[in-house]
Amino acid sequence: MIERINKLGRVKLAIISGIFIDKENLDPLIADLLIVGDDVDSRKLHSFLKSLEAEVGKEIKFAVMDKEEFQYRSAMFDRFVRVLMEGPHEKLINKLGI
């Protein structure tokens, strides 16, 4: 999965949560996949998500943002980012040192 995410663009951070971590407690507010990076190719992303949804058998809730937006939202204690980071998650790629 890490190799496939790296092919999407210059990915700085990739976090999985939700259906990938806690299959029992599916909080509708938590994204299953967060990708932070620059120059993420939308066509490759769409293809990747389609194949991942086929493997999992469910729709994947995801978010993509650039590094500046993620850092701003983290600094402002944005609810979306805070809930994701405080809940059960796993960092697949972490070039931001979080």
Tab-separated table of N, CA and C in Angstrom:
chain	number	residue	atom	x	y	z
A	1	MET	N	0.831	-1.190	0.000
A	1	MET	CA	0.000	0.000	0.000
A	1	MET	C	0.878	1.258	0.000
A	2	ILE	N	1.995	1.213	0.722
A	2	ILE	CA	2.883	2.368	0.797
A	2	ILE	C	3.457	2.697	-0.581
A	3	GLU	N	3.871	1.680	-1.313
A	3	GLU	CA	4.411	1.906	-2.660
A	3	GLU	C	3.368	2.532	-3.572
A	4	ARG	N	2.143	2.062	-3.469
A	4	ARG	CA	1.075	2.599	-4.315
A	4	ARG	C	0.770	4.053	-3.961
A	5	ILE	N	0.822	4.395	-2.688
A	5	ILE	CA	0.577	5.775	-2.264
A	5	ILE	C	1.712	6.681	-2.729
A	6	ASN	N	2.941	6.211	-2.641
A	6	ASN	CA	4.090	7.014	-3.071
A	6	ASN	C	4.037	7.354	-4.556
A	7	LYS	N	3.386	6.530	-5.354
A	7	LYS	CA	3.280	6.772	-6.796
A	7	LYS	C	2.266	7.868	-7.136
A	8	LEU	N	1.495	8.330	-6.147
A	8	LEU	CA	0.460	9.334	-6.399
A	8	LEU	C	1.028	10.740	-6.559
A	9	GLY	N	2.213	10.987	-6.039
A	9	GLY	CA	2.815	12.316	-6.078
A	9	GLY	C	3.847	12.420	-4.971
A	10	ARG	N	4.184	13.657	-4.588
A	10	ARG	CA	5.151	13.870	-3.505
A	10	ARG	C	4.409	13.813	-2.170
A	11	VAL	N	4.183	12.607	-1.691
A	11	VAL	CA	3.406	12.387	-0.473
A	11	VAL	C	4.306	12.576	0.741
A	12	LYS	N	3.870	13.437	1.661
A	12	LYS	CA	4.623	13.733	2.881
A	12	LYS	C	4.095	12.952	4.083
A	13	LEU	N	2.791	12.637	4.058
A	13	LEU	CA	2.167	11.959	5.186
A	13	LEU	C	0.990	11.146	4.670
A	14	ALA	N	0.908	9.906	5.128
A	14	ALA	CA	-0.232	9.051	4.788
A	14	ALA	C	-0.652	8.334	6.061
A	15	ILE	N	-1.901	8.537	6.446
A	15	ILE	CA	-2.428	7.961	7.679
A	15	ILE	C	-3.652	7.123	7.345
A	16	ILE	N	-3.687	5.910	7.913
A	16	ILE	CA	-4.883	5.084	7.788
A	16	ILE	C	-5.563	5.015	9.141
A	17	SER	N	-6.870	4.934	9.103
A	17	SER	CA	-7.681	4.876	10.308
A	17	SER	C	-8.995	4.221	9.921
A	18	GLY	N	-10.007	4.368	10.754
A	18	GLY	CA	-11.343	3.880	10.416
A	18	GLY	C	-11.376	2.406	10.095
A	19	ILE	N	-11.834	2.059	8.900
A	19	ILE	CA	-12.036	0.650	8.543
A	19	ILE	C	-10.730	-0.137	8.476
A	20	PHE	N	-9.597	0.551	8.324
A	20	PHE	CA	-8.315	-0.154	8.265
A	20	PHE	C	-7.792	-0.524	9.648
A	21	ILE	N	-8.215	0.201	10.678
A	21	ILE	CA	-7.691	-0.006	12.026
A	21	ILE	C	-8.719	-0.652	12.948
A	22	ASP	N	-9.890	-0.027	13.042
A	22	ASP	CA	-10.897	-0.454	14.016
A	22	ASP	C	-12.183	-0.818	13.294
A	23	LYS	N	-12.284	-2.065	12.891
A	23	LYS	CA	-13.443	-2.504	12.109
A	23	LYS	C	-14.722	-2.577	12.945
A	24	GLU	N	-14.576	-2.595	14.257
A	24	GLU	CA	-15.747	-2.672	15.137
A	24	GLU	C	-16.398	-1.310	15.349
A	25	ASN	N	-15.573	-0.296	15.557
A	25	ASN	CA	-16.080	1.039	15.876
A	25	ASN	C	-15.898	1.939	14.661
A	26	LEU	N	-16.886	2.015	13.803
A	26	LEU	CA	-16.793	2.819	12.594
A	26	LEU	C	-17.436	4.188	12.814
A	27	ASP	N	-16.655	5.113	13.332
A	27	ASP	CA	-17.110	6.478	13.554
A	27	ASP	C	-17.256	7.171	12.199
A	28	PRO	N	-18.435	7.680	11.864
A	28	PRO	CA	-18.628	8.303	10.551
A	28	PRO	C	-17.841	9.599	10.360
A	29	LEU	N	-17.300	10.166	11.439
A	29	LEU	CA	-16.560	11.416	11.331
A	29	LEU	C	-15.079	11.203	11.028
A	30	ILE	N	-14.600	9.995	11.171
A	30	ILE	CA	-13.176	9.730	10.984
A	30	ILE	C	-12.914	9.253	9.556
A	31	ALA	N	-11.930	9.875	8.929
A	31	ALA	CA	-11.530	9.458	7.580
A	31	ALA	C	-10.764	8.144	7.666
A	32	ASP	N	-10.922	7.321	6.659
A	32	ASP	CA	-10.194	6.059	6.606
A	32	ASP	C	-8.771	6.271	6.095
A	33	LEU	N	-8.589	7.305	5.288
A	33	LEU	CA	-7.292	7.563	4.680
A	33	LEU	C	-7.075	9.069	4.549
A	34	LEU	N	-5.941	9.538	5.035
A	34	LEU	CA	-5.547	10.940	4.872
A	34	LEU	C	-4.218	10.962	4.142
A	35	ILE	N	-4.173	11.702	3.062
A	35	ILE	CA	-2.934	11.856	2.300
A	35	ILE	C	-2.575	13.335	2.276
A	36	VAL	N	-1.363	13.642	2.731
A	36	VAL	CA	-0.847	15.003	2.707
A	36	VAL	C	0.330	15.008	1.755
A	37	GLY	N	0.250	15.838	0.731
A	37	GLY	CA	1.340	15.889	-0.227
A	37	GLY	C	1.139	16.975	-1.253
A	38	ASP	N	2.165	17.153	-2.036
A	38	ASP	CA	2.139	18.144	-3.106
A	38	ASP	C	2.101	17.425	-4.444
A	39	ASP	N	1.438	18.029	-5.393
A	39	ASP	CA	1.351	17.490	-6.758
A	39	ASP	C	0.772	16.075	-6.790
A	40	VAL	N	-0.284	15.830	-6.022
A	40	VAL	CA	-0.944	14.524	-6.040
A	40	VAL	C	-1.778	14.441	-7.318
A	41	ASP	N	-1.521	13.425	-8.119
A	41	ASP	CA	-2.199	13.225	-9.401
A	41	ASP	C	-3.613	12.706	-9.143
A	42	SER	N	-4.616	13.483	-9.519
A	42	SER	CA	-6.001	13.121	-9.225
A	42	SER	C	-6.456	11.866	-9.966
A	43	ARG	N	-5.964	11.656	-11.184
A	43	ARG	CA	-6.341	10.437	-11.919
A	43	ARG	C	-5.775	9.193	-11.251
A	44	LYS	N	-4.508	9.260	-10.843
A	44	LYS	CA	-3.888	8.134	-10.150
A	44	LYS	C	-4.579	7.888	-8.812
A	45	LEU	N	-4.941	8.983	-8.123
A	45	LEU	CA	-5.629	8.867	-6.840
A	45	LEU	C	-6.971	8.170	-7.017
A	46	HIS	N	-7.727	8.584	-8.025
A	46	HIS	CA	-9.036	7.988	-8.287
A	46	HIS	C	-8.902	6.494	-8.585
A	47	SER	N	-7.932	6.139	-9.399
A	47	SER	CA	-7.695	4.734	-9.736
A	47	SER	C	-7.276	3.937	-8.500
A	48	PHE	N	-6.397	4.507	-7.689
A	48	PHE	CA	-5.935	3.859	-6.457
A	48	PHE	C	-7.107	3.618	-5.507
A	49	LEU	N	-7.941	4.635	-5.316
A	49	LEU	CA	-9.085	4.504	-4.397
A	49	LEU	C	-10.079	3.471	-4.893
A	50	LYS	N	-10.309	3.442	-6.192
A	50	LYS	CA	-11.228	2.464	-6.772
A	50	LYS	C	-10.752	1.037	-6.506
A	51	SER	N	-9.474	0.785	-6.721
A	51	SER	CA	-8.940	-0.558	-6.491
A	51	SER	C	-8.919	-0.902	-5.005
A	52	LEU	N	-8.645	0.092	-4.162
A	52	LEU	CA	-8.631	-0.136	-2.717
A	52	LEU	C	-10.029	-0.444	-2.202
A	53	GLU	N	-11.027	0.274	-2.710
A	53	GLU	CA	-12.417	0.005	-2.316
A	53	GLU	C	-12.844	-1.390	-2.755
A	54	ALA	N	-12.365	-1.841	-3.911
A	54	ALA	CA	-12.687	-3.189	-4.381
A	54	ALA	C	-12.066	-4.241	-3.454
A	55	GLU	N	-10.854	-3.983	-2.980
A	55	GLU	CA	-10.184	-4.911	-2.065
A	55	GLU	C	-10.882	-4.968	-0.709
A	56	VAL	N	-11.253	-3.804	-0.186
A	56	VAL	CA	-11.869	-3.711	1.139
A	56	VAL	C	-13.335	-4.109	1.097
A	57	GLY	N	-13.989	-3.800	-0.003
A	57	GLY	CA	-15.406	-4.111	-0.130
A	57	GLY	C	-16.321	-3.043	0.430
A	58	LYS	N	-15.771	-1.861	0.712
A	58	LYS	CA	-16.562	-0.741	1.236
A	58	LYS	C	-16.045	0.559	0.641
A	59	GLU	N	-16.891	1.585	0.734
A	59	GLU	CA	-16.474	2.907	0.295
A	59	GLU	C	-15.482	3.477	1.297
A	60	ILE	N	-14.427	4.086	0.796
A	60	ILE	CA	-13.382	4.637	1.656
A	60	ILE	C	-13.573	6.141	1.780
A	61	LYS	N	-13.617	6.604	3.036
A	61	LYS	CA	-13.679	8.038	3.300
A	61	LYS	C	-12.240	8.543	3.332
A	62	PHE	N	-11.940	9.518	2.502
A	62	PHE	CA	-10.568	9.978	2.402
A	62	PHE	C	-10.494	11.493	2.326
A	63	ALA	N	-9.306	12.005	2.590
A	63	ALA	CA	-9.037	13.433	2.456
A	63	ALA	C	-7.637	13.593	1.895
A	64	VAL	N	-7.492	14.580	1.031
A	64	VAL	CA	-6.193	14.912	0.460
A	64	VAL	C	-5.989	16.399	0.674
A	65	MET	N	-4.825	16.758	1.194
A	65	MET	CA	-4.509	18.175	1.366
A	65	MET	C	-3.016	18.379	1.179
A	66	ASP	N	-2.650	19.621	0.865
A	66	ASP	CA	-1.230	19.891	0.721
A	66	ASP	C	-0.610	20.138	2.093
A	67	LYS	N	0.707	20.196	2.121
A	67	LYS	CA	1.440	20.308	3.381
A	67	LYS	C	1.048	21.565	4.155
A	68	GLU	N	0.926	22.685	3.460
A	68	GLU	CA	0.605	23.945	4.128
A	68	GLU	C	-0.778	23.892	4.776
A	69	GLU	N	-1.760	23.337	4.069
A	69	GLU	CA	-3.109	23.237	4.626
A	69	GLU	C	-3.106	22.346	5.857
A	70	PHE	N	-2.408	21.210	5.795
A	70	PHE	CA	-2.360	20.304	6.933
A	70	PHE	C	-1.710	20.977	8.137
A	71	GLN	N	-0.603	21.679	7.922
A	71	GLN	CA	0.073	22.343	9.027
A	71	GLN	C	-0.790	23.452	9.612
A	72	TYR	N	-1.491	24.195	8.765
A	72	TYR	CA	-2.388	25.242	9.243
A	72	TYR	C	-3.512	24.646	10.082
A	73	ARG	N	-4.152	23.582	9.557
A	73	ARG	CA	-5.262	22.960	10.264
A	73	ARG	C	-4.809	22.331	11.574
A	74	SER	N	-3.601	21.783	11.591
A	74	SER	CA	-3.060	21.217	12.829
A	74	SER	C	-2.822	22.311	13.858
A	75	ALA	N	-2.248	23.421	13.413
A	75	ALA	CA	-1.965	24.535	14.316
A	75	ALA	C	-3.238	25.157	14.871
A	76	MET	N	-4.316	25.122	14.092
A	76	MET	CA	-5.592	25.709	14.528
A	76	MET	C	-6.459	24.704	15.290
A	77	PHE	N	-5.902	23.519	15.562
A	77	PHE	CA	-6.634	22.448	16.257
A	77	PHE	C	-7.952	22.133	15.555
A	78	ASP	N	-7.873	22.056	14.240
A	78	ASP	CA	-9.029	21.716	13.418
A	78	ASP	C	-9.609	20.382	13.880
A	79	ARG	N	-10.915	20.328	14.009
A	79	ARG	CA	-11.579	19.139	14.547
A	79	ARG	C	-11.301	17.889	13.711
A	80	PHE	N	-11.342	18.011	12.407
A	80	PHE	CA	-11.117	16.866	11.528
A	80	PHE	C	-9.741	16.249	11.779
A	81	VAL	N	-8.717	17.090	11.778
A	81	VAL	CA	-7.349	16.615	11.984
A	81	VAL	C	-7.171	16.096	13.413
A	82	ARG	N	-7.693	16.822	14.388
A	82	ARG	CA	-7.530	16.438	15.794
A	82	ARG	C	-8.169	15.088	16.090
A	83	VAL	N	-9.393	14.863	15.612
A	83	VAL	CA	-10.085	13.589	15.852
A	83	VAL	C	-9.321	12.443	15.207
A	84	LEU	N	-8.805	12.659	14.017
A	84	LEU	CA	-8.046	11.620	13.329
A	84	LEU	C	-6.751	11.300	14.077
A	85	MET	N	-6.026	12.326	14.500
A	85	MET	CA	-4.737	12.119	15.152
A	85	MET	C	-4.867	11.582	16.580
A	86	GLU	N	-5.960	11.909	17.267
A	86	GLU	CA	-6.145	11.437	18.640
A	86	GLU	C	-6.734	10.037	18.703
A	87	GLY	N	-7.394	9.611	17.647
A	87	GLY	CA	-7.992	8.285	17.610
A	87	GLY	C	-6.983	7.243	17.151
A	88	PRO	N	-7.430	5.995	17.083
A	88	PRO	CA	-6.521	4.947	16.601
A	88	PRO	C	-6.185	5.163	15.127
A	89	HIS	N	-4.906	5.206	14.831
A	89	HIS	CA	-4.446	5.407	13.460
A	89	HIS	C	-3.053	4.822	13.299
A	90	GLU	N	-2.625	4.727	12.054
A	90	GLU	CA	-1.280	4.260	11.759
A	90	GLU	C	-0.712	5.124	10.643
A	91	LYS	N	0.497	5.595	10.852
A	91	LYS	CA	1.159	6.421	9.840
A	91	LYS	C	1.934	5.497	8.898
A	92	LEU	N	1.530	5.461	7.653
A	92	LEU	CA	2.234	4.657	6.665
A	92	LEU	C	3.451	5.391	6.129
A	93	ILE	N	3.289	6.679	5.915
A	93	ILE	CA	4.381	7.547	5.451
A	93	ILE	C	4.380	8.752	6.378
A	94	ASN	N	5.563	9.113	6.891
A	94	ASN	CA	5.640	10.237	7.803
A	94	ASN	C	6.931	11.007	7.561
A	95	LYS	N	6.928	11.849	6.555
A	95	LYS	CA	8.087	12.674	6.246
A	95	LYS	C	8.011	14.038	6.947
A	96	LEU	N	6.916	14.262	7.688
A	96	LEU	CA	6.746	15.521	8.413
A	96	LEU	C	7.215	15.418	9.862
A	97	GLY	N	7.537	14.226	10.305
A	97	GLY	CA	8.012	14.037	11.671
A	97	GLY	C	6.946	14.221	12.724
A	98	ILE	N	5.729	13.819	12.425
A	98	ILE	CA	4.611	13.973	13.364
A	98	ILE	C	4.514	12.746	14.244
